[in-house]
Short mmCIF file of C-alpha atoms and ligand atoms in Angstrom, two decimals:
data_model
loop_
_atom_site.label_atom_id
_atom_site.label_comp_id
_atom_site.label_asym_id
_atom_site.label_seq_id
_atom_site.Cartn_x
_atom_site.Cartn_y
_atom_site.Cartn_z
CA MET A 1 23.82 -16.05 17.89
CA HIS A 2 20.26 -14.56 17.39
CA ASN A 3 21.51 -11.28 19.55
CA LYS A 4 24.19 -10.43 17.97
CA THR A 5 24.23 -6.99 15.64
CA LEU A 6 24.99 -6.81 12.58
CA SER A 7 28.66 -5.35 12.70
CA GLU A 8 28.75 -8.16 15.15
CA LEU A 9 27.97 -10.75 12.85
CA ALA A 10 30.11 -9.85 10.78
CA GLN A 11 33.42 -9.82 13.52
CA GLY A 12 32.24 -13.87 13.85
CA LEU A 13 32.69 -14.40 10.36
CA ARG A 14 35.92 -12.18 9.28
CA GLU A 15 37.08 -14.65 12.81
CA LYS A 16 35.85 -18.06 11.22
CA ALA A 17 34.09 -18.07 14.71
CA PHE A 18 30.86 -19.62 12.12
CA SER A 19 30.82 -19.66 8.41
CA SER A 20 27.82 -17.91 6.45
CA ALA A 21 26.57 -21.15 5.51
CA GLU A 22 26.03 -22.29 9.20
CA LEU A 23 24.92 -18.76 10.25
CA THR A 24 22.30 -19.21 7.16
CA GLN A 25 20.89 -22.62 8.20
CA TYR A 26 20.79 -21.25 11.74
CA TYR A 27 17.98 -18.54 10.91
CA LEU A 28 16.79 -20.82 8.13
CA ASP A 29 16.24 -23.15 10.97
CA ARG A 30 14.90 -20.45 13.63
CA ILE A 31 12.88 -19.51 10.52
CA GLN A 32 10.97 -22.99 10.22
CA GLN A 33 10.63 -23.04 13.88
CA HIS A 34 9.16 -19.91 14.67
CA ASP A 35 7.63 -18.39 11.66
CA GLY A 36 4.65 -20.31 11.83
CA ASN A 37 3.19 -18.65 14.26
CA LEU A 38 4.38 -15.03 13.28
CA ASN A 39 3.77 -15.55 9.29
CA SER A 40 6.40 -12.58 8.53
CA PHE A 41 7.28 -14.38 5.78
CA ILE A 42 5.48 -15.26 2.64
CA THR A 43 8.33 -16.80 0.42
CA VAL A 44 11.34 -18.53 2.49
CA THR A 45 14.68 -19.09 0.11
CA PRO A 46 17.06 -22.02 1.35
CA GLU A 47 18.17 -23.38 -1.46
CA ARG A 48 18.91 -19.79 -2.93
CA ALA A 49 19.85 -18.47 0.60
CA LEU A 50 22.44 -21.84 1.25
CA ALA A 51 23.77 -21.14 -2.54
CA GLN A 52 24.46 -17.13 -1.10
CA ALA A 53 25.93 -18.48 1.25
CA LYS A 54 28.58 -20.10 0.11
CA ALA A 55 29.51 -17.86 -2.23
CA ALA A 56 30.00 -15.73 0.43
CA ASP A 57 32.31 -17.89 2.34
CA ALA A 58 33.96 -18.06 -0.65
CA LEU A 59 35.02 -14.20 -1.03
CA LEU A 60 35.04 -14.17 2.93
CA ALA A 61 38.07 -16.89 2.58
CA ALA A 62 39.60 -14.97 0.02
CA GLY A 63 39.55 -11.42 2.26
CA LYS A 64 37.82 -9.54 0.24
CA GLY A 65 34.08 -9.98 2.16
CA GLU A 66 32.72 -6.80 3.15
CA ALA A 67 30.35 -4.99 6.43
CA LEU A 68 27.60 -6.98 4.98
CA THR A 69 29.23 -10.27 3.40
CA GLY A 70 27.79 -13.32 4.36
CA ILE A 71 24.70 -12.25 6.58
CA PRO A 72 21.74 -13.33 6.56
CA LEU A 73 18.40 -10.45 5.71
CA ALA A 74 14.98 -10.70 4.88
CA GLN A 75 13.10 -8.41 2.06
CA LYS A 76 9.98 -7.33 1.66
CA ASP A 77 8.62 -8.73 -0.79
CA ILE A 78 7.99 -5.32 -2.60
CA PHE A 79 10.77 -5.67 -4.04
CA CYS A 80 11.37 -7.01 -7.48
CA THR A 81 13.92 -10.57 -7.16
CA ASP A 82 14.97 -12.16 -9.77
CA GLY A 83 13.61 -16.19 -10.44
CA VAL A 84 12.13 -15.52 -7.23
CA ARG A 85 7.28 -14.78 -6.64
CA THR A 86 7.80 -11.48 -5.82
CA SER A 87 3.41 -10.83 -4.44
CA CYS A 88 3.63 -7.19 -2.65
CA GLY A 89 0.88 -9.80 -0.53
CA SER A 90 -1.74 -9.63 -3.42
CA LYS A 91 -3.36 -12.30 -5.16
CA MET A 92 -2.17 -10.43 -7.94
CA LEU A 93 1.25 -11.07 -8.18
CA ASP A 94 0.69 -14.39 -6.79
CA ASN A 95 1.86 -15.86 -9.83
CA PHE A 96 4.46 -13.23 -10.80
CA ILE A 97 8.17 -14.26 -10.34
CA ALA A 98 10.09 -11.57 -11.04
CA PRO A 99 12.56 -11.31 -14.70
CA TYR A 100 15.26 -9.06 -12.83
CA ASN A 101 16.53 -7.57 -9.15
CA ALA A 102 15.73 -4.31 -8.33
CA THR A 103 18.35 -1.53 -7.38
CA VAL A 104 18.38 -2.34 -4.08
CA ILE A 105 18.73 -5.98 -4.20
CA GLU A 106 21.25 -6.03 -6.50
CA LYS A 107 22.94 -3.67 -3.95
CA PHE A 108 22.54 -6.23 -1.38
CA ASN A 109 23.72 -9.10 -3.80
CA ARG A 110 26.82 -7.43 -5.47
CA ALA A 111 27.92 -6.79 -0.78
CA GLY A 112 27.68 -10.41 -1.07
CA SER A 113 24.92 -10.59 1.87
CA VAL A 114 22.73 -13.63 2.18
CA MET A 115 18.75 -13.62 0.97
CA LEU A 116 16.90 -15.50 3.76
CA GLY A 117 13.34 -14.69 1.73
CA LYS A 118 10.61 -12.39 1.03
CA THR A 119 8.80 -10.55 3.53
CA ASN A 120 4.80 -10.36 4.35
CA MET A 121 3.17 -7.07 3.87
CA ASP A 122 0.17 -4.99 3.52
CA GLU A 123 -1.20 -5.53 0.27
CA PHE A 124 0.71 -3.38 -2.12
CA ALA A 125 2.45 -1.72 0.61
CA MET A 126 -1.26 -0.15 1.88
CA GLY A 127 -2.28 -0.42 5.47
CA SER A 128 -1.30 0.12 8.56
CA SER A 129 -1.48 -3.36 10.73
CA ASN A 130 -0.76 -5.63 7.81
CA GLU A 131 -4.30 -7.26 7.70
CA THR A 132 -4.53 -6.98 4.16
CA SER A 133 -2.08 -9.66 3.15
CA PHE A 134 -3.62 -11.86 0.74
CA TYR A 135 -1.04 -14.25 2.45
CA GLY A 136 -2.65 -13.90 6.40
CA THR A 137 -1.95 -11.20 8.89
CA VAL A 138 2.11 -11.29 10.51
CA LYS A 139 1.84 -11.51 14.18
CA ASN A 140 3.25 -9.14 16.49
CA PRO A 141 6.02 -11.48 18.28
CA TRP A 142 5.30 -9.07 21.32
CA ASP A 143 1.85 -10.44 21.66
CA LEU A 144 0.23 -13.00 19.61
CA GLN A 145 -2.91 -10.57 19.77
CA ALA A 146 -1.58 -7.25 18.53
CA VAL A 147 -0.93 -5.82 14.72
CA PRO A 148 2.81 -6.08 14.07
CA GLY A 149 1.84 -2.86 12.11
CA GLY A 150 2.06 -2.44 8.27
CA SER A 151 2.98 -2.18 5.41
CA SER A 152 6.05 -3.39 6.51
CA GLY A 153 4.89 -5.95 9.35
CA GLY A 154 6.65 -8.61 7.80
CA SER A 155 9.78 -7.46 8.30
CA ALA A 156 9.50 -5.18 11.96
CA ALA A 157 8.17 -8.90 13.12
CA CYS A 158 10.96 -11.02 11.83
CA VAL A 159 13.65 -8.55 13.04
CA ALA A 160 11.72 -8.27 16.01
CA ALA A 161 11.89 -12.22 16.98
CA ARG A 162 15.51 -12.46 16.20
CA ILE A 163 14.80 -15.07 12.67
CA ALA A 164 16.33 -12.80 10.49
CA PRO A 165 19.14 -10.29 11.48
CA ALA A 166 18.10 -6.94 9.41
CA SER A 167 15.06 -6.34 7.10
CA THR A 168 14.37 -3.95 4.50
CA GLY A 169 10.58 -2.05 4.87
CA THR A 170 9.65 0.50 2.55
CA ASP A 171 7.81 3.98 3.65
CA THR A 172 5.30 5.36 1.78
CA GLY A 173 3.86 7.10 4.47
CA GLY A 174 4.78 5.22 7.66
CA SER A 175 5.19 1.85 7.18
CA ILE A 176 9.15 1.29 8.21
CA ARG A 177 8.74 3.02 10.90
CA GLN A 178 4.88 2.46 12.26
CA PRO A 179 5.90 -1.16 12.40
CA ALA A 180 9.28 -0.55 13.75
CA ALA A 181 7.95 1.33 16.61
CA LEU A 182 5.53 -1.42 16.83
CA CYS A 183 7.14 -4.65 17.27
CA GLY A 184 10.34 -2.06 19.11
CA ILE A 185 12.87 -2.15 16.66
CA THR A 186 14.24 0.79 14.75
CA GLY A 187 13.44 2.10 11.63
CA LEU A 188 14.74 4.37 9.28
CA LYS A 189 13.13 6.23 5.97
CA PRO A 190 15.73 8.47 4.36
CA THR A 191 15.25 11.19 2.66
CA TYR A 192 12.65 10.71 -0.59
CA GLY A 193 15.12 10.23 -3.42
CA ARG A 194 18.25 9.37 -1.27
CA ILE A 195 17.68 4.99 -2.36
CA SER A 196 16.54 3.57 -6.13
CA ARG A 197 13.01 2.44 -6.47
CA TYR A 198 14.21 1.08 -9.57
CA GLY A 199 12.54 -3.00 -9.23
CA MET A 200 10.47 -2.14 -6.04
CA ILE A 201 6.79 -2.61 -7.14
CA ALA A 202 5.63 1.74 -6.82
CA PHE A 203 2.21 3.11 -4.65
CA ALA A 204 3.14 6.48 -4.78
CA SER A 205 5.50 7.31 -6.71
CA SER A 206 6.04 10.55 -5.15
CA LEU A 207 6.59 9.03 -1.52
CA ASP A 208 7.27 5.36 -1.31
CA GLN A 209 11.13 5.06 0.26
CA ALA A 210 12.65 1.88 0.51
CA GLY A 211 14.52 1.74 4.04
CA PRO A 212 16.84 -0.24 6.36
CA MET A 213 14.32 -2.15 9.77
CA THR A 214 17.99 -3.25 12.44
CA ARG A 215 17.82 -3.79 16.15
CA ASN A 216 19.16 -0.77 16.56
CA ALA A 217 20.84 2.46 14.99
CA GLU A 218 24.23 1.27 13.93
CA ASP A 219 23.13 -1.53 12.11
CA ALA A 220 21.07 0.48 10.07
CA ALA A 221 24.05 2.94 9.45
CA ILE A 222 25.53 -0.46 7.70
CA MET A 223 22.28 -1.27 5.69
CA LEU A 224 21.75 1.88 4.17
CA ASN A 225 25.67 1.96 3.21
CA THR A 226 24.84 -0.28 0.86
CA MET A 227 21.83 0.41 -0.18
CA ALA A 228 22.06 4.28 -0.64
CA GLY A 229 22.57 6.16 -3.65
CA PHE A 230 22.38 7.52 -7.90
CA ASP A 231 20.36 4.66 -9.26
CA ALA A 232 20.55 5.98 -13.30
CA ARG A 233 17.22 4.21 -13.55
CA ASP A 234 15.40 5.63 -11.56
CA SER A 235 15.33 9.90 -12.75
CA THR A 236 13.84 10.51 -8.92
CA CYS A 237 17.19 9.41 -7.44
CA LEU A 238 19.18 11.95 -6.69
CA ASP A 239 22.86 11.94 -7.79
CA LYS A 240 24.41 12.97 -4.68
CA PRO A 241 27.26 10.72 -3.03
CA VAL A 242 27.34 8.77 0.44
CA PRO A 243 28.97 9.03 3.41
CA ASP A 244 29.52 6.60 5.56
CA TYR A 245 26.78 6.49 7.67
CA THR A 246 29.20 4.44 10.65
CA ALA A 247 31.40 7.41 11.02
CA ASP A 248 29.58 10.09 12.90
CA LEU A 249 27.95 7.83 14.96
CA ASP A 250 29.80 8.91 17.98
CA ASN A 251 29.74 12.33 17.70
CA ARG A 252 28.54 13.84 20.98
CA LEU A 253 25.14 15.36 20.98
CA GLN A 254 26.61 18.24 23.60
CA GLY A 255 23.91 21.59 21.98
CA LEU A 256 22.43 19.93 19.65
CA LYS A 257 19.05 21.71 19.32
CA ILE A 258 15.80 19.15 19.41
CA GLY A 259 12.34 20.73 18.17
CA LEU A 260 9.02 19.16 20.19
CA PRO A 261 5.98 20.45 17.44
CA LYS A 262 3.52 20.97 20.51
CA GLU A 263 0.79 19.94 17.91
CA TYR A 264 2.96 15.74 18.22
CA PHE A 265 1.78 16.12 21.88
CA ALA A 266 -1.47 17.45 21.79
CA GLU A 267 -5.57 15.50 22.24
CA GLY A 268 -4.87 11.72 20.54
CA LEU A 269 -1.49 11.19 22.22
CA ASP A 270 -1.83 8.00 25.00
CA GLY A 271 -0.93 9.28 28.43
CA ALA A 272 1.30 6.69 28.38
CA MET A 273 2.82 7.13 25.20
CA ALA A 274 3.24 10.80 26.00
CA SER A 275 5.15 9.94 29.20
CA ALA A 276 7.57 7.38 27.47
CA ILE A 277 8.17 10.04 24.69
CA ASP A 278 9.19 12.60 28.08
CA ALA A 279 11.60 10.56 29.50
CA ALA A 280 13.50 10.03 26.15
CA ILE A 281 13.96 13.80 25.67
CA LYS A 282 15.35 14.46 29.19
CA GLU A 283 17.61 11.29 28.46
CA TYR A 284 18.62 13.25 25.38
CA GLN A 285 19.03 16.19 27.76
CA LYS A 286 21.55 14.48 29.89
CA LEU A 287 22.87 14.14 26.35
CA GLY A 288 23.40 18.23 26.37
CA ALA A 289 20.50 19.05 23.66
CA THR A 290 18.31 21.47 23.84
CA ILE A 291 14.90 21.86 23.60
CA LYS A 292 12.43 24.38 22.00
CA GLU A 293 9.03 23.86 21.67
CA ILE A 294 8.01 24.55 17.83
CA SER A 295 4.52 24.30 15.59
CA LEU A 296 4.20 22.50 11.91
CA PRO A 297 0.63 24.41 12.18
CA ASN A 298 -1.00 21.95 9.00
CA THR A 299 -0.13 18.47 10.89
CA HIS A 300 -3.98 18.28 10.77
CA LEU A 301 -4.31 18.64 7.22
CA ALA A 302 -1.25 15.58 6.74
CA VAL A 303 -3.77 12.81 6.93
CA PRO A 304 -6.18 13.61 4.47
CA THR A 305 -3.42 15.23 2.03
CA TYR A 306 -1.89 12.49 2.22
CA TYR A 307 -4.93 10.03 1.23
CA VAL A 308 -5.67 12.00 -1.45
CA ILE A 309 -2.24 11.85 -2.98
CA ALA A 310 -1.61 8.49 -2.25
CA PRO A 311 -4.11 7.13 -3.72
CA ALA A 312 -4.57 9.28 -7.14
CA GLU A 313 -0.70 7.84 -7.87
CA CYS A 314 -2.18 4.35 -6.51
CA SER A 315 -4.73 4.23 -9.19
CA SER A 316 -2.51 4.61 -12.00
CA ASN A 317 0.52 2.95 -10.87
CA LEU A 318 -1.67 -0.09 -10.14
CA SER A 319 -3.62 0.39 -13.65
CA ARG A 320 -0.40 -2.66 -15.68
CA MET A 321 -2.32 -4.74 -13.23
CA ASP A 322 -4.77 -5.45 -16.04
CA GLY A 323 -5.09 -9.34 -16.21
CA VAL A 324 -3.40 -8.99 -19.90
CA ARG A 325 0.71 -8.55 -19.46
CA PHE A 326 1.28 -9.97 -16.29
CA GLY A 327 0.21 -11.41 -12.58
CA TYR A 328 -3.76 -12.90 -12.31
CA ARG A 329 -6.09 -13.76 -14.75
CA CYS A 330 -10.00 -14.62 -14.01
CA GLU A 331 -11.25 -18.12 -15.18
CA ASN A 332 -12.77 -17.98 -18.59
CA PRO A 333 -13.95 -14.04 -19.73
CA VAL A 334 -16.46 -14.11 -22.51
CA ASP A 335 -14.36 -10.46 -23.99
CA LEU A 336 -11.57 -7.73 -23.29
CA GLU A 337 -13.68 -5.75 -20.30
CA ASP A 338 -15.21 -9.07 -18.77
CA LEU A 339 -11.66 -9.88 -18.80
CA TYR A 340 -10.31 -6.70 -17.13
CA LYS A 341 -12.81 -6.40 -14.99
CA ARG A 342 -13.07 -9.78 -13.18
CA SER A 343 -9.28 -10.36 -13.05
CA ARG A 344 -8.92 -6.69 -11.03
CA GLY A 345 -12.15 -7.83 -9.31
CA GLU A 346 -11.08 -10.84 -8.28
CA GLY A 347 -7.08 -9.93 -7.72
CA PHE A 348 -7.08 -7.06 -5.76
CA GLY A 349 -8.45 -7.05 -1.98
CA GLU A 350 -10.76 -4.70 -0.37
CA GLU A 351 -8.71 -1.52 0.82
CA VAL A 352 -6.96 -1.63 -2.60
CA LYS A 353 -9.71 -1.56 -4.37
CA ARG A 354 -11.14 1.44 -1.58
CA ARG A 355 -7.79 3.33 -2.93
CA ILE A 356 -8.25 2.73 -6.70
CA MET A 357 -11.36 4.05 -6.84
CA VAL A 358 -10.76 6.91 -4.14
CA GLY A 359 -7.91 8.34 -6.75
CA ALA A 360 -9.71 7.60 -10.00
CA TYR A 361 -12.46 9.93 -8.91
CA ALA A 362 -9.69 12.84 -7.03
CA LEU A 363 -7.97 12.47 -10.58
CA SER A 364 -11.48 12.94 -12.69
CA ALA A 365 -12.17 15.07 -15.21
CA GLY A 366 -13.89 18.29 -13.33
CA TYR A 367 -12.85 16.70 -9.82
CA TYR A 368 -9.13 17.01 -10.00
CA ASP A 369 -9.07 21.15 -9.25
CA ALA A 370 -11.30 20.20 -6.06
CA TYR A 371 -9.03 17.22 -4.64
CA TYR A 372 -6.15 16.42 -6.67
CA LEU A 373 -5.08 19.84 -7.11
CA LYS A 374 -6.05 21.30 -3.37
CA ALA A 375 -4.09 18.18 -2.11
CA GLN A 376 -0.95 19.01 -3.67
CA GLN A 377 -0.92 22.90 -2.50
CA ILE A 378 -1.46 21.90 1.31
CA ARG A 379 1.25 19.71 0.57
CA GLN A 380 4.04 22.60 -0.59
CA LEU A 381 2.14 24.32 3.01
CA ILE A 382 2.94 21.41 5.11
CA SER A 383 6.82 20.78 3.01
CA ASP A 384 7.08 24.55 4.13
CA ASP A 385 6.30 24.47 8.21
CA PHE A 386 8.95 22.04 8.13
CA LYS A 387 11.96 24.28 6.55
CA LYS A 388 10.84 27.36 8.83
CA ALA A 389 11.08 24.11 11.59
CA PHE A 390 14.75 23.53 10.48
CA ALA A 391 15.67 27.05 10.78
CA GLU A 392 15.40 26.76 13.68
CA VAL A 393 16.44 23.30 15.18
CA ASP A 394 18.59 19.93 13.84
CA VAL A 395 15.83 17.18 14.03
CA ILE A 396 12.74 17.39 15.24
CA MET A 397 10.94 14.96 17.72
CA GLY A 398 7.82 12.92 18.70
CA PRO A 399 5.95 10.26 19.19
CA THR A 400 6.63 7.81 16.16
CA THR A 401 2.70 6.80 16.19
CA PRO A 402 -0.31 7.87 19.12
CA GLU A 403 -0.39 5.06 20.71
CA PRO A 404 1.53 1.61 21.16
CA ALA A 405 0.07 -1.66 18.70
CA PHE A 406 -3.65 -2.13 18.41
CA ASN A 407 -5.55 -5.81 18.43
CA PHE A 408 -6.61 -7.56 15.04
CA GLY A 409 -10.19 -6.62 13.86
CA GLU A 410 -9.98 -3.36 16.26
CA LYS A 411 -9.63 -0.77 13.10
CA GLY A 412 -10.09 -3.36 10.50
CA ASN A 413 -13.11 -2.11 9.81
CA ASP A 414 -13.47 1.73 9.69
CA PRO A 415 -10.90 2.81 8.06
CA VAL A 416 -10.79 5.72 8.23
CA SER A 417 -9.70 5.17 12.67
CA MET A 418 -7.64 3.10 10.96
CA TYR A 419 -5.80 6.38 8.59
CA LEU A 420 -5.66 8.46 11.49
CA SER A 421 -3.20 6.12 12.85
CA ASP A 422 -0.90 7.56 10.69
CA ILE A 423 -0.66 10.91 11.80
CA TYR A 424 2.64 11.47 13.16
CA THR A 425 4.51 10.32 10.42
CA ILE A 426 2.98 10.92 7.32
CA ALA A 427 3.29 14.97 6.94
CA VAL A 428 7.52 13.19 6.79
CA ASN A 429 6.56 11.70 3.20
CA LEU A 430 4.65 14.68 1.59
CA ALA A 431 8.30 16.65 2.70
CA GLY A 432 10.63 14.05 1.65
CA LEU A 433 12.34 14.68 4.59
CA PRO A 434 14.32 11.43 6.31
CA GLY A 435 12.76 10.27 9.25
CA MET A 436 13.38 7.51 12.14
CA SER A 437 11.77 5.47 14.69
CA VAL A 438 13.57 4.10 17.72
CA PRO A 439 12.41 1.73 21.00
CA ALA A 440 11.80 3.95 23.87
CA GLY A 441 9.97 2.74 26.55
CA MET A 442 7.33 0.32 26.91
CA VAL A 443 3.16 1.28 27.19
CA ASN A 444 1.44 -1.73 28.69
CA GLY A 445 3.92 -4.66 27.90
CA ARG A 446 3.96 -4.13 24.13
CA PRO A 447 6.85 -1.07 22.24
CA ALA A 448 6.40 2.68 22.17
CA GLY A 449 8.08 3.56 19.39
CA LEU A 450 10.51 7.07 19.11
CA GLN A 451 10.44 9.66 15.75
CA ILE A 452 13.13 11.13 14.52
CA ILE A 453 13.36 13.94 11.47
CA GLY A 454 16.07 15.49 9.74
CA ASN A 455 16.02 18.21 7.49
CA TYR A 456 17.13 16.46 3.81
CA PHE A 457 20.04 14.10 3.64
CA ASP A 458 20.49 14.56 7.47
CA GLU A 459 20.16 11.05 7.45
CA ALA A 460 24.01 10.75 9.34
CA ARG A 461 23.28 12.72 12.01
CA LEU A 462 19.58 11.03 12.80
CA LEU A 463 21.70 7.95 12.83
CA ASN A 464 23.88 9.41 15.20
CA VAL A 465 21.44 11.23 17.57
CA ALA A 466 19.77 7.38 17.62
CA HIS A 467 22.99 5.70 17.59
CA GLN A 468 23.73 8.07 21.27
CA TYR A 469 20.68 7.62 22.77
CA GLN A 470 21.24 3.17 22.52
CA GLN A 471 24.16 3.92 24.19
CA VAL A 472 22.41 5.41 27.27
CA THR A 473 19.15 3.08 27.62
CA ASP A 474 18.78 -0.61 26.47
CA TRP A 475 14.75 -0.13 25.19
CA HIS A 476 16.28 -1.36 21.14
CA GLN A 477 18.36 -5.00 23.44
CA GLN A 478 14.85 -5.59 24.89
CA GLY A 479 12.62 -8.42 22.68
CA PRO A 480 9.80 -10.01 23.75
CA GLU A 481 10.88 -12.92 25.65
CA LYS A 482 10.28 -16.12 24.31
CA TYR A 483 12.48 -15.10 21.30
CA LEU A 484 15.43 -14.52 23.24
N1 LIG B 1 -0.43 3.29 6.34
C1 LIG B 1 0.29 4.23 5.73
C2 LIG B 1 -0.69 3.69 4.52
O1 LIG B 1 -1.84 2.73 4.31
C3 LIG B 1 1.53 3.96 4.81
C4 LIG B 1 1.95 2.71 4.23
C5 LIG B 1 3.58 2.68 4.04
O2 LIG B 1 3.80 3.61 3.93
N2 LIG B 1 3.17 2.08 2.97
O3 LIG B 1 -1.36 3.72 3.57
#
């Protein structure tokens, strides 16, 4: 059962091979059995899930089932869910019960899907290893010594361990693609503006984007069909029709032009990782694609640029967590200033505080021009690099990460080396482009991810390109033995 894809599950439900209530109970049992070790969920919501399953069974019985009706999913704990704790991985929001649903949650509800629970994540989505969560680290199901990636580490681990059929993540600088790569699953960060950010707790508003985390590209297409679309409540959400993302999956890749940025294969890339990516590129050549070396000359500026812009935006976004309106409040404050200081001092973790300080500094009078304004100018140069590249090629490929999953503690004490691990994913967010990671081999027993970057709103093509690869390889079907 737990190796079935979303379309296989939908078929089983339609044919009454099992009910949604049975399917939901099956996954709740698997969570119970395996998540003690993995810690991929912050909150499991069995009662709510079984009630939703019952409602879905009624819809299915009436012949009103859609692609995701009755299918259990895991939601990253960054999406507000009415009546359910929405913690964002932080002590600050440990007691926060959201009073409304994020648009993404609302769309899944309307589609009749079932929410199993809320997944673990780096605090306020800041991190690449899930080591910053207030609720403890998430373990990588392939190797419990290894990090699952971050910030959507729980969403990646639960899908890899098959304790949820699919999940959602958010990606500000790589948080869907990087954990997908490290856990051997498929992850898609759509174009900025494709999916509503309403009710998705903001980290860096000009970069954040939600997306699906699944076992294969077809499942990602099915999830995106539900998640995408205009929302008047998010002014950065684009009013652009949503195609059926499953429609182009079977297109042939004959003549597809793939660009390989030389900067993505330079120093810093693990040798075995480079070989895995080379092998994937060869598969594409066999499928009829042509390869062209390209250059994204400002790649080396992406990490420093991001680590000015993202902290600047987060220092502003997180100012609402002040111990007054909602969330954590310190004990016995002596006055207002003490209340602010101690609530924020005690409620936020170390990495979040580091970012707030960097961001407040970069935005302060006297430094704004030197840091924030400069970063915005470089951001434009990075976007222009991609624009030039897409005049010549259809998609860009490279590794998602420089190396496979690292071990706990390996980078935790060295923020800069942690930040550098985002080198291949971050520029995509700065430019607002869509990017995907698909399983493409194993390096030292841990999964390797191939990144596919597309032009604006070219998600259908990315999914097609990923799907075709998954028709001729089986990396996406492999999983950690213990959970198969
Ligand atoms: N690892 C990056 C960071 O720490 C990206 C996180 C994300 O995409 N949410 O900011």
